[in-house]
């Protein structure tokens, strides 16, 4: 697939993680206020912690309501119950959902304990369709270019599916477990085609650990070897990254994607 640099893809450079988290929260708050019935596609991991903390603080101070919002998360580990401290259901409850007024029935995350994981993948696609599709999808980016748990080589046509996690991904996530042996080997993840159906996508990247992959994302052609590269073909993508994450991006590329 040829490289398609779209003027709709924008970069917003921020100073550091704290500013990125605050501005990302403001982005989400704006979406919810202009459309109280928004469907938010949410992510987990270290990148998102500051954003959820800022959203909780806003709720406490300004009572931004999520009463009519639906959320759909990108992924969940296969084999972990929602009460497991390392499941993404637990993460979302304890960092965000329990502190706002969103009804639990409107928060959607794949069931990692489903007896039939293939049927669960289909069910999840139907859930996303039933709530009207995703208005704003938040994504991070893995050091190997994955979005959600869509590892390098994943088809751009993929919908929600079960994926075997790359060793590099399991090592990156091992810091949340007692050992790498405890990190699940498989996950259910929203597919690339599903993510690309979102009306708007916000990619967050922070720190020098994301500098190499962010430069590759912006400077190479669209390729399944870098799953996140497909985002460059979307009509409405914003990359919000701090100075360390953008350190290896050339001035020429920054101008191409300037906000």
PDB file of C-alpha atoms in Angstrom:
ATOM      1  CA  UNK A   1       0.000   0.000   0.000  1.00  0.00           C
ATOM      2  CA  UNK A   2       1.476   3.397  -0.937  1.00  0.00           C
ATOM      3  CA  UNK A   3       2.287   6.017   1.656  1.00  0.00           C
ATOM      4  CA  UNK A   4      -0.740   8.313   1.969  1.00  0.00           C
ATOM      5  CA  UNK A   5       0.076  11.336   4.069  1.00  0.00           C
ATOM      6  CA  UNK A   6      -3.268  12.940   4.761  1.00  0.00           C
ATOM      7  CA  UNK A   7      -3.594  16.563   5.773  1.00  0.00           C
ATOM      8  CA  UNK A   8      -6.250  15.403   8.246  1.00  0.00           C
ATOM      9  CA  UNK A   9      -3.499  13.766  10.335  1.00  0.00           C
ATOM     10  CA  UNK A  10      -2.181  16.312  12.797  1.00  0.00           C
ATOM     11  CA  UNK A  11       0.536  16.416  15.437  1.00  0.00           C
ATOM     12  CA  UNK A  12       0.080  18.318  18.674  1.00  0.00           C
ATOM     13  CA  UNK A  13       3.390  18.641  20.528  1.00  0.00           C
ATOM     14  CA  UNK A  14       3.269  19.043  24.294  1.00  0.00           C
ATOM     15  CA  UNK A  15       6.053  19.501  26.820  1.00  0.00           C
ATOM     16  CA  UNK A  16       5.725  16.359  28.895  1.00  0.00           C
ATOM     17  CA  UNK A  17       3.508  13.555  30.137  1.00  0.00           C
ATOM     18  CA  UNK A  18       1.606  15.808  32.531  1.00  0.00           C
ATOM     19  CA  UNK A  19       0.629  18.267  29.805  1.00  0.00           C
ATOM     20  CA  UNK A  20      -0.266  15.439  27.415  1.00  0.00           C
ATOM     21  CA  UNK A  21      -2.527  13.858  30.035  1.00  0.00           C
ATOM     22  CA  UNK A  22      -4.273  17.146  30.794  1.00  0.00           C
ATOM     23  CA  UNK A  23      -4.838  18.028  27.144  1.00  0.00           C
ATOM     24  CA  UNK A  24      -6.040  14.513  26.310  1.00  0.00           C
ATOM     25  CA  UNK A  25      -8.538  14.764  29.174  1.00  0.00           C
ATOM     26  CA  UNK A  26      -9.732  18.121  27.867  1.00  0.00           C
ATOM     27  CA  UNK A  27     -10.192  16.526  24.432  1.00  0.00           C
ATOM     28  CA  UNK A  28     -12.400  13.810  25.890  1.00  0.00           C
ATOM     29  CA  UNK A  29     -14.336  16.263  28.061  1.00  0.00           C
ATOM     30  CA  UNK A  30     -15.030  18.439  25.015  1.00  0.00           C
ATOM     31  CA  UNK A  31     -16.327  15.411  23.109  1.00  0.00           C
ATOM     32  CA  UNK A  32     -18.676  14.455  25.953  1.00  0.00           C
ATOM     33  CA  UNK A  33     -19.963  17.990  26.365  1.00  0.00           C
ATOM     34  CA  UNK A  34     -20.725  18.563  22.687  1.00  0.00           C
ATOM     35  CA  UNK A  35     -22.333  15.112  22.447  1.00  0.00           C
ATOM     36  CA  UNK A  36     -23.564  13.765  25.807  1.00  0.00           C
ATOM     37  CA  UNK A  37     -24.429  10.470  24.070  1.00  0.00           C
ATOM     38  CA  UNK A  38     -20.876   9.952  22.805  1.00  0.00           C
ATOM     39  CA  UNK A  39     -19.353   6.512  22.346  1.00  0.00           C
ATOM     40  CA  UNK A  40     -15.787   6.623  23.647  1.00  0.00           C
ATOM     41  CA  UNK A  41     -13.220   4.039  22.591  1.00  0.00           C
ATOM     42  CA  UNK A  42     -10.844   3.713  25.537  1.00  0.00           C
ATOM     43  CA  UNK A  43      -7.362   2.333  26.112  1.00  0.00           C
ATOM     44  CA  UNK A  44      -5.392   1.121  29.110  1.00  0.00           C
ATOM     45  CA  UNK A  45      -1.746   0.994  30.159  1.00  0.00           C
ATOM     46  CA  UNK A  46       0.665   3.458  31.701  1.00  0.00           C
ATOM     47  CA  UNK A  47       0.115   6.095  29.018  1.00  0.00           C
ATOM     48  CA  UNK A  48      -3.534   6.521  30.005  1.00  0.00           C
ATOM     49  CA  UNK A  49      -3.183   6.785  33.797  1.00  0.00           C
ATOM     50  CA  UNK A  50      -2.636  10.537  33.840  1.00  0.00           C
ATOM     51  CA  UNK A  51      -5.541  11.134  31.466  1.00  0.00           C
ATOM     52  CA  UNK A  52      -7.976   9.165  33.617  1.00  0.00           C
ATOM     53  CA  UNK A  53      -6.737  10.929  36.751  1.00  0.00           C
ATOM     54  CA  UNK A  54      -7.410  14.288  35.066  1.00  0.00           C
ATOM     55  CA  UNK A  55     -10.890  13.150  33.992  1.00  0.00           C
ATOM     56  CA  UNK A  56     -11.719  12.052  37.535  1.00  0.00           C
ATOM     57  CA  UNK A  57     -10.500  15.389  38.893  1.00  0.00           C
ATOM     58  CA  UNK A  58     -12.667  17.223  36.352  1.00  0.00           C
ATOM     59  CA  UNK A  59     -15.678  15.155  37.384  1.00  0.00           C
ATOM     60  CA  UNK A  60     -15.112  15.995  41.036  1.00  0.00           C
ATOM     61  CA  UNK A  61     -14.680  19.697  40.318  1.00  0.00           C
ATOM     62  CA  UNK A  62     -17.075  20.301  37.425  1.00  0.00           C
ATOM     63  CA  UNK A  63     -19.427  17.300  37.408  1.00  0.00           C
ATOM     64  CA  UNK A  64     -19.026  16.579  33.702  1.00  0.00           C
ATOM     65  CA  UNK A  65     -21.637  13.874  33.285  1.00  0.00           C
ATOM     66  CA  UNK A  66     -21.146  10.498  31.587  1.00  0.00           C
ATOM     67  CA  UNK A  67     -24.679   9.330  32.304  1.00  0.00           C
ATOM     68  CA  UNK A  68     -25.521   8.821  28.633  1.00  0.00           C
ATOM     69  CA  UNK A  69     -22.021   7.899  27.411  1.00  0.00           C
ATOM     70  CA  UNK A  70     -21.090   4.409  26.243  1.00  0.00           C
ATOM     71  CA  UNK A  71     -17.503   3.190  26.367  1.00  0.00           C
ATOM     72  CA  UNK A  72     -15.848   0.353  24.464  1.00  0.00           C
ATOM     73  CA  UNK A  73     -12.341  -0.715  25.414  1.00  0.00           C
ATOM     74  CA  UNK A  74      -9.722  -1.840  22.950  1.00  0.00           C
ATOM     75  CA  UNK A  75      -8.825  -5.156  24.522  1.00  0.00           C
ATOM     76  CA  UNK A  76      -8.724  -7.639  27.376  1.00  0.00           C
ATOM     77  CA  UNK A  77      -6.437 -10.502  28.345  1.00  0.00           C
ATOM     78  CA  UNK A  78      -7.704 -14.009  27.678  1.00  0.00           C
ATOM     79  CA  UNK A  79      -7.934 -15.986  30.906  1.00  0.00           C
ATOM     80  CA  UNK A  80      -8.262 -13.102  33.384  1.00  0.00           C
ATOM     81  CA  UNK A  81     -11.442 -12.472  35.336  1.00  0.00           C
ATOM     82  CA  UNK A  82     -12.683  -8.889  35.550  1.00  0.00           C
ATOM     83  CA  UNK A  83     -11.765  -8.870  39.250  1.00  0.00           C
ATOM     84  CA  UNK A  84      -8.148  -9.827  38.569  1.00  0.00           C
ATOM     85  CA  UNK A  85      -5.919  -6.825  39.395  1.00  0.00           C
ATOM     86  CA  UNK A  86      -4.196  -7.073  36.002  1.00  0.00           C
ATOM     87  CA  UNK A  87      -7.337  -7.361  33.906  1.00  0.00           C
ATOM     88  CA  UNK A  88      -8.333  -4.319  31.912  1.00  0.00           C
ATOM     89  CA  UNK A  89     -11.839  -4.383  33.407  1.00  0.00           C
ATOM     90  CA  UNK A  90     -10.236  -3.985  36.849  1.00  0.00           C
ATOM     91  CA  UNK A  91      -7.958  -1.230  35.509  1.00  0.00           C
ATOM     92  CA  UNK A  92     -10.869   0.743  34.069  1.00  0.00           C
ATOM     93  CA  UNK A  93     -13.025   0.351  37.162  1.00  0.00           C
ATOM     94  CA  UNK A  94     -10.301   1.383  39.581  1.00  0.00           C
ATOM     95  CA  UNK A  95      -8.850   4.258  37.555  1.00  0.00           C
ATOM     96  CA  UNK A  96     -11.975   5.737  35.970  1.00  0.00           C
ATOM     97  CA  UNK A  97     -15.424   4.137  35.982  1.00  0.00           C
ATOM     98  CA  UNK A  98     -15.873   3.903  39.763  1.00  0.00           C
ATOM     99  CA  UNK A  99     -15.271   7.649  40.138  1.00  0.00           C
ATOM    100  CA  UNK A 100     -17.752   8.993  37.577  1.00  0.00           C
ATOM    101  CA  UNK A 101     -21.496   8.663  37.009  1.00  0.00           C
ATOM    102  CA  UNK A 102     -21.435   6.295  34.030  1.00  0.00           C
ATOM    103  CA  UNK A 103     -23.816   3.324  34.438  1.00  0.00           C
ATOM    104  CA  UNK A 104     -21.779   0.078  34.566  1.00  0.00           C
ATOM    105  CA  UNK A 105     -24.033  -1.420  31.868  1.00  0.00           C
ATOM    106  CA  UNK A 106     -22.723   1.218  29.455  1.00  0.00           C
ATOM    107  CA  UNK A 107     -19.073   0.245  29.892  1.00  0.00           C
ATOM    108  CA  UNK A 108     -18.061  -2.490  27.455  1.00  0.00           C
ATOM    109  CA  UNK A 109     -14.907  -4.602  27.615  1.00  0.00           C
ATOM    110  CA  UNK A 110     -14.306  -8.026  26.024  1.00  0.00           C
ATOM    111  CA  UNK A 111     -14.904 -10.982  28.331  1.00  0.00           C
ATOM    112  CA  UNK A 112     -11.544 -12.623  28.879  1.00  0.00           C
ATOM    113  CA  UNK A 113     -13.206 -15.683  30.431  1.00  0.00           C
ATOM    114  CA  UNK A 114     -15.626 -16.366  27.579  1.00  0.00           C
ATOM    115  CA  UNK A 115     -15.928 -20.101  26.914  1.00  0.00           C
ATOM    116  CA  UNK A 116     -16.070 -19.432  23.169  1.00  0.00           C
ATOM    117  CA  UNK A 117     -13.627 -16.621  22.452  1.00  0.00           C
ATOM    118  CA  UNK A 118     -14.490 -16.513  18.751  1.00  0.00           C
ATOM    119  CA  UNK A 119     -18.149 -15.984  19.605  1.00  0.00           C
ATOM    120  CA  UNK A 120     -17.090 -13.325  22.113  1.00  0.00           C
ATOM    121  CA  UNK A 121     -15.231 -11.483  19.351  1.00  0.00           C
ATOM    122  CA  UNK A 122     -18.355 -11.473  17.194  1.00  0.00           C
ATOM    123  CA  UNK A 123     -20.470 -10.367  20.150  1.00  0.00           C
ATOM    124  CA  UNK A 124     -18.130  -7.471  20.788  1.00  0.00           C
ATOM    125  CA  UNK A 125     -18.387  -6.292  17.189  1.00  0.00           C
ATOM    126  CA  UNK A 126     -22.163  -6.379  17.568  1.00  0.00           C
ATOM    127  CA  UNK A 127     -21.940  -4.344  20.775  1.00  0.00           C
ATOM    128  CA  UNK A 128     -19.944  -1.623  19.024  1.00  0.00           C
ATOM    129  CA  UNK A 129     -22.444  -1.555  16.181  1.00  0.00           C
ATOM    130  CA  UNK A 130     -25.415  -1.526  18.566  1.00  0.00           C
ATOM    131  CA  UNK A 131     -24.213   1.623  20.353  1.00  0.00           C
ATOM    132  CA  UNK A 132     -23.778   3.429  17.042  1.00  0.00           C
ATOM    133  CA  UNK A 133     -20.053   3.123  16.421  1.00  0.00           C
ATOM    134  CA  UNK A 134     -17.170   4.938  18.086  1.00  0.00           C
ATOM    135  CA  UNK A 135     -17.167   8.740  18.097  1.00  0.00           C
ATOM    136  CA  UNK A 136     -13.697   9.181  19.633  1.00  0.00           C
ATOM    137  CA  UNK A 137     -11.143   6.375  19.905  1.00  0.00           C
ATOM    138  CA  UNK A 138      -8.090   6.812  22.135  1.00  0.00           C
ATOM    139  CA  UNK A 139      -5.070   4.664  21.308  1.00  0.00           C
ATOM    140  CA  UNK A 140      -1.518   4.339  22.473  1.00  0.00           C
ATOM    141  CA  UNK A 141       1.278   2.849  20.432  1.00  0.00           C
ATOM    142  CA  UNK A 142       3.488  -0.086  21.338  1.00  0.00           C
ATOM    143  CA  UNK A 143       7.218   0.000  20.783  1.00  0.00           C
ATOM    144  CA  UNK A 144       6.701  -2.437  17.900  1.00  0.00           C
ATOM    145  CA  UNK A 145       3.940  -0.279  16.415  1.00  0.00           C
ATOM    146  CA  UNK A 146       0.943  -2.186  17.711  1.00  0.00           C
ATOM    147  CA  UNK A 147      -2.377  -0.466  18.382  1.00  0.00           C
ATOM    148  CA  UNK A 148      -4.709  -2.288  20.704  1.00  0.00           C
ATOM    149  CA  UNK A 149      -3.053  -5.693  20.686  1.00  0.00           C
ATOM    150  CA  UNK A 150      -2.796  -5.743  16.892  1.00  0.00           C
ATOM    151  CA  UNK A 151       0.772  -6.946  16.512  1.00  0.00           C
ATOM    152  CA  UNK A 152       2.979  -6.415  13.420  1.00  0.00           C
ATOM    153  CA  UNK A 153       1.614  -8.395  10.482  1.00  0.00           C
ATOM    154  CA  UNK A 154      -2.033  -8.075  11.517  1.00  0.00           C
ATOM    155  CA  UNK A 155      -4.333  -7.596   8.543  1.00  0.00           C
ATOM    156  CA  UNK A 156      -5.686  -4.089   8.102  1.00  0.00           C
ATOM    157  CA  UNK A 157      -9.051  -5.758   7.420  1.00  0.00           C
ATOM    158  CA  UNK A 158      -9.180  -7.400  10.854  1.00  0.00           C
ATOM    159  CA  UNK A 159     -12.161  -7.013  13.161  1.00  0.00           C
ATOM    160  CA  UNK A 160     -12.238  -7.998  16.846  1.00  0.00           C
ATOM    161  CA  UNK A 161     -10.150 -11.166  17.186  1.00  0.00           C
ATOM    162  CA  UNK A 162      -7.947 -13.270  19.451  1.00  0.00           C
ATOM    163  CA  UNK A 163      -4.246 -12.539  19.147  1.00  0.00           C
ATOM    164  CA  UNK A 164      -1.131 -14.245  20.447  1.00  0.00           C
ATOM    165  CA  UNK A 165       0.916 -11.526  22.114  1.00  0.00           C
ATOM    166  CA  UNK A 166       4.397 -10.844  20.797  1.00  0.00           C
ATOM    167  CA  UNK A 167       7.224 -11.558  23.222  1.00  0.00           C
ATOM    168  CA  UNK A 168       8.182  -7.872  23.176  1.00  0.00           C
ATOM    169  CA  UNK A 169       4.638  -6.933  24.195  1.00  0.00           C
ATOM    170  CA  UNK A 170       4.591  -9.456  27.030  1.00  0.00           C
ATOM    171  CA  UNK A 171       7.956  -8.169  28.260  1.00  0.00           C
ATOM    172  CA  UNK A 172       6.697  -4.571  28.129  1.00  0.00           C
ATOM    173  CA  UNK A 173       3.638  -5.553  30.190  1.00  0.00           C
ATOM    174  CA  UNK A 174       5.550  -7.760  32.634  1.00  0.00           C
ATOM    175  CA  UNK A 175       6.116  -4.748  34.904  1.00  0.00           C
ATOM    176  CA  UNK A 176       2.452  -4.998  35.898  1.00  0.00           C
ATOM    177  CA  UNK A 177       2.809  -8.669  36.923  1.00  0.00           C
ATOM    178  CA  UNK A 178       5.017 -10.533  39.388  1.00  0.00           C
ATOM    179  CA  UNK A 179       6.881 -12.178  36.509  1.00  0.00           C
ATOM    180  CA  UNK A 180       6.684 -12.489  32.735  1.00  0.00           C
ATOM    181  CA  UNK A 181       5.398 -16.051  33.194  1.00  0.00           C
ATOM    182  CA  UNK A 182       2.206 -14.563  34.667  1.00  0.00           C
ATOM    183  CA  UNK A 183       1.559 -12.343  31.640  1.00  0.00           C
ATOM    184  CA  UNK A 184      -1.190 -13.958  29.514  1.00  0.00           C
ATOM    185  CA  UNK A 185      -0.105 -15.208  26.115  1.00  0.00           C
ATOM    186  CA  UNK A 186      -3.322 -14.217  24.328  1.00  0.00           C
ATOM    187  CA  UNK A 187      -5.770 -11.335  24.295  1.00  0.00           C
ATOM    188  CA  UNK A 188      -9.013 -10.307  22.640  1.00  0.00           C
ATOM    189  CA  UNK A 189      -8.460  -7.082  20.752  1.00  0.00           C
ATOM    190  CA  UNK A 190     -10.516  -4.713  18.684  1.00  0.00           C
ATOM    191  CA  UNK A 191      -9.337  -5.172  15.103  1.00  0.00           C
ATOM    192  CA  UNK A 192      -7.630  -2.589  12.934  1.00  0.00           C
ATOM    193  CA  UNK A 193     -10.642  -2.253  10.622  1.00  0.00           C
ATOM    194  CA  UNK A 194     -12.846  -1.742  13.688  1.00  0.00           C
ATOM    195  CA  UNK A 195     -10.566   0.986  15.045  1.00  0.00           C
ATOM    196  CA  UNK A 196     -10.471   2.661  11.647  1.00  0.00           C
ATOM    197  CA  UNK A 197     -14.283   2.951  11.600  1.00  0.00           C
ATOM    198  CA  UNK A 198     -14.059   5.431  14.500  1.00  0.00           C
ATOM    199  CA  UNK A 199     -15.117   8.938  13.552  1.00  0.00           C
ATOM    200  CA  UNK A 200     -12.098  10.455  15.289  1.00  0.00           C
ATOM    201  CA  UNK A 201      -8.866   8.929  16.636  1.00  0.00           C
ATOM    202  CA  UNK A 202      -6.481  10.400  19.202  1.00  0.00           C
ATOM    203  CA  UNK A 203      -3.100   8.690  19.543  1.00  0.00           C
ATOM    204  CA  UNK A 204      -1.119   9.439  22.703  1.00  0.00           C
ATOM    205  CA  UNK A 205       2.647   8.950  22.987  1.00  0.00           C
ATOM    206  CA  UNK A 206       4.991   9.969  25.764  1.00  0.00           C
ATOM    207  CA  UNK A 207       8.618   9.406  26.633  1.00  0.00           C
ATOM    208  CA  UNK A 208      11.837   8.499  24.878  1.00  0.00           C
ATOM    209  CA  UNK A 209      10.770   4.861  24.734  1.00  0.00           C
ATOM    210  CA  UNK A 210       8.232   5.801  22.041  1.00  0.00           C
ATOM    211  CA  UNK A 211      10.594   8.028  20.034  1.00  0.00           C
ATOM    212  CA  UNK A 212      11.863   5.398  17.597  1.00  0.00           C
ATOM    213  CA  UNK A 213       8.480   3.936  16.711  1.00  0.00           C
ATOM    214  CA  UNK A 214       6.835   7.350  16.423  1.00  0.00           C
ATOM    215  CA  UNK A 215       9.504   8.471  13.948  1.00  0.00           C
ATOM    216  CA  UNK A 216       9.029   5.247  11.978  1.00  0.00           C
ATOM    217  CA  UNK A 217       5.260   5.721  11.999  1.00  0.00           C
ATOM    218  CA  UNK A 218       5.509   9.195  10.538  1.00  0.00           C
ATOM    219  CA  UNK A 219       8.381   8.694   8.112  1.00  0.00           C
ATOM    220  CA  UNK A 220       7.753   5.269   6.541  1.00  0.00           C
ATOM    221  CA  UNK A 221       5.076   3.951   4.216  1.00  0.00           C
ATOM    222  CA  UNK A 222       1.854   2.399   5.389  1.00  0.00           C
ATOM    223  CA  UNK A 223       2.696  -1.221   6.149  1.00  0.00           C
ATOM    224  CA  UNK A 224       1.331  -4.089   8.282  1.00  0.00           C
ATOM    225  CA  UNK A 225       4.836  -4.281   9.759  1.00  0.00           C
ATOM    226  CA  UNK A 226       3.869  -1.108  11.657  1.00  0.00           C
ATOM    227  CA  UNK A 227       0.164  -1.584  12.394  1.00  0.00           C
ATOM    228  CA  UNK A 228      -0.292   2.008  13.594  1.00  0.00           C
ATOM    229  CA  UNK A 229       0.839   3.298  10.198  1.00  0.00           C
ATOM    230  CA  UNK A 230      -2.659   2.678   8.826  1.00  0.00           C
ATOM    231  CA  UNK A 231      -3.856   5.588  10.956  1.00  0.00           C
ATOM    232  CA  UNK A 232      -2.271   7.910   8.389  1.00  0.00           C
ATOM    233  CA  UNK A 233      -5.032   6.985   5.964  1.00  0.00           C
ATOM    234  CA  UNK A 234      -7.849   7.955   8.345  1.00  0.00           C
ATOM    235  CA  UNK A 235      -9.782  11.174   7.778  1.00  0.00           C
ATOM    236  CA  UNK A 236      -9.464  12.493  11.330  1.00  0.00           C
ATOM    237  CA  UNK A 237      -6.430  11.472  13.382  1.00  0.00           C
ATOM    238  CA  UNK A 238      -4.526  13.569  15.900  1.00  0.00           C
ATOM    239  CA  UNK A 239      -1.208  12.476  17.375  1.00  0.00           C
ATOM    240  CA  UNK A 240      -0.583  14.106  20.744  1.00  0.00           C
ATOM    241  CA  UNK A 241       3.001  13.513  21.822  1.00  0.00           C
ATOM    242  CA  UNK A 242       5.506  15.067  24.172  1.00  0.00           C
ATOM    243  CA  UNK A 243       8.933  16.389  23.282  1.00  0.00           C
ATOM    244  CA  UNK A 244      10.765  13.190  24.221  1.00  0.00           C
ATOM    245  CA  UNK A 245       8.467  11.049  22.079  1.00  0.00           C
ATOM    246  CA  UNK A 246       8.945  13.404  19.129  1.00  0.00           C
ATOM    247  CA  UNK A 247      12.705  13.740  19.567  1.00  0.00           C
ATOM    248  CA  UNK A 248      13.578  11.660  16.480  1.00  0.00           C
ATOM    249  CA  UNK A 249      10.929  13.144  14.167  1.00  0.00           C
ATOM    250  CA  UNK A 250      12.506  15.462  11.617  1.00  0.00           C
ATOM    251  CA  UNK A 251      11.510  19.089  11.265  1.00  0.00           C
ATOM    252  CA  UNK A 252      10.296  18.281   7.736  1.00  0.00           C
ATOM    253  CA  UNK A 253       7.909  15.651   9.032  1.00  0.00           C
ATOM    254  CA  UNK A 254       6.702  17.925  11.824  1.00  0.00           C
ATOM    255  CA  UNK A 255       5.764  20.531   9.218  1.00  0.00           C
ATOM    256  CA  UNK A 256       3.906  17.930   7.131  1.00  0.00           C
ATOM    257  CA  UNK A 257       1.749  16.967  10.084  1.00  0.00           C
ATOM    258  CA  UNK A 258       1.657  20.296  11.926  1.00  0.00           C
ATOM    259  CA  UNK A 259      -1.564  21.230  13.662  1.00  0.00           C
TER     260      UNK A 259
END
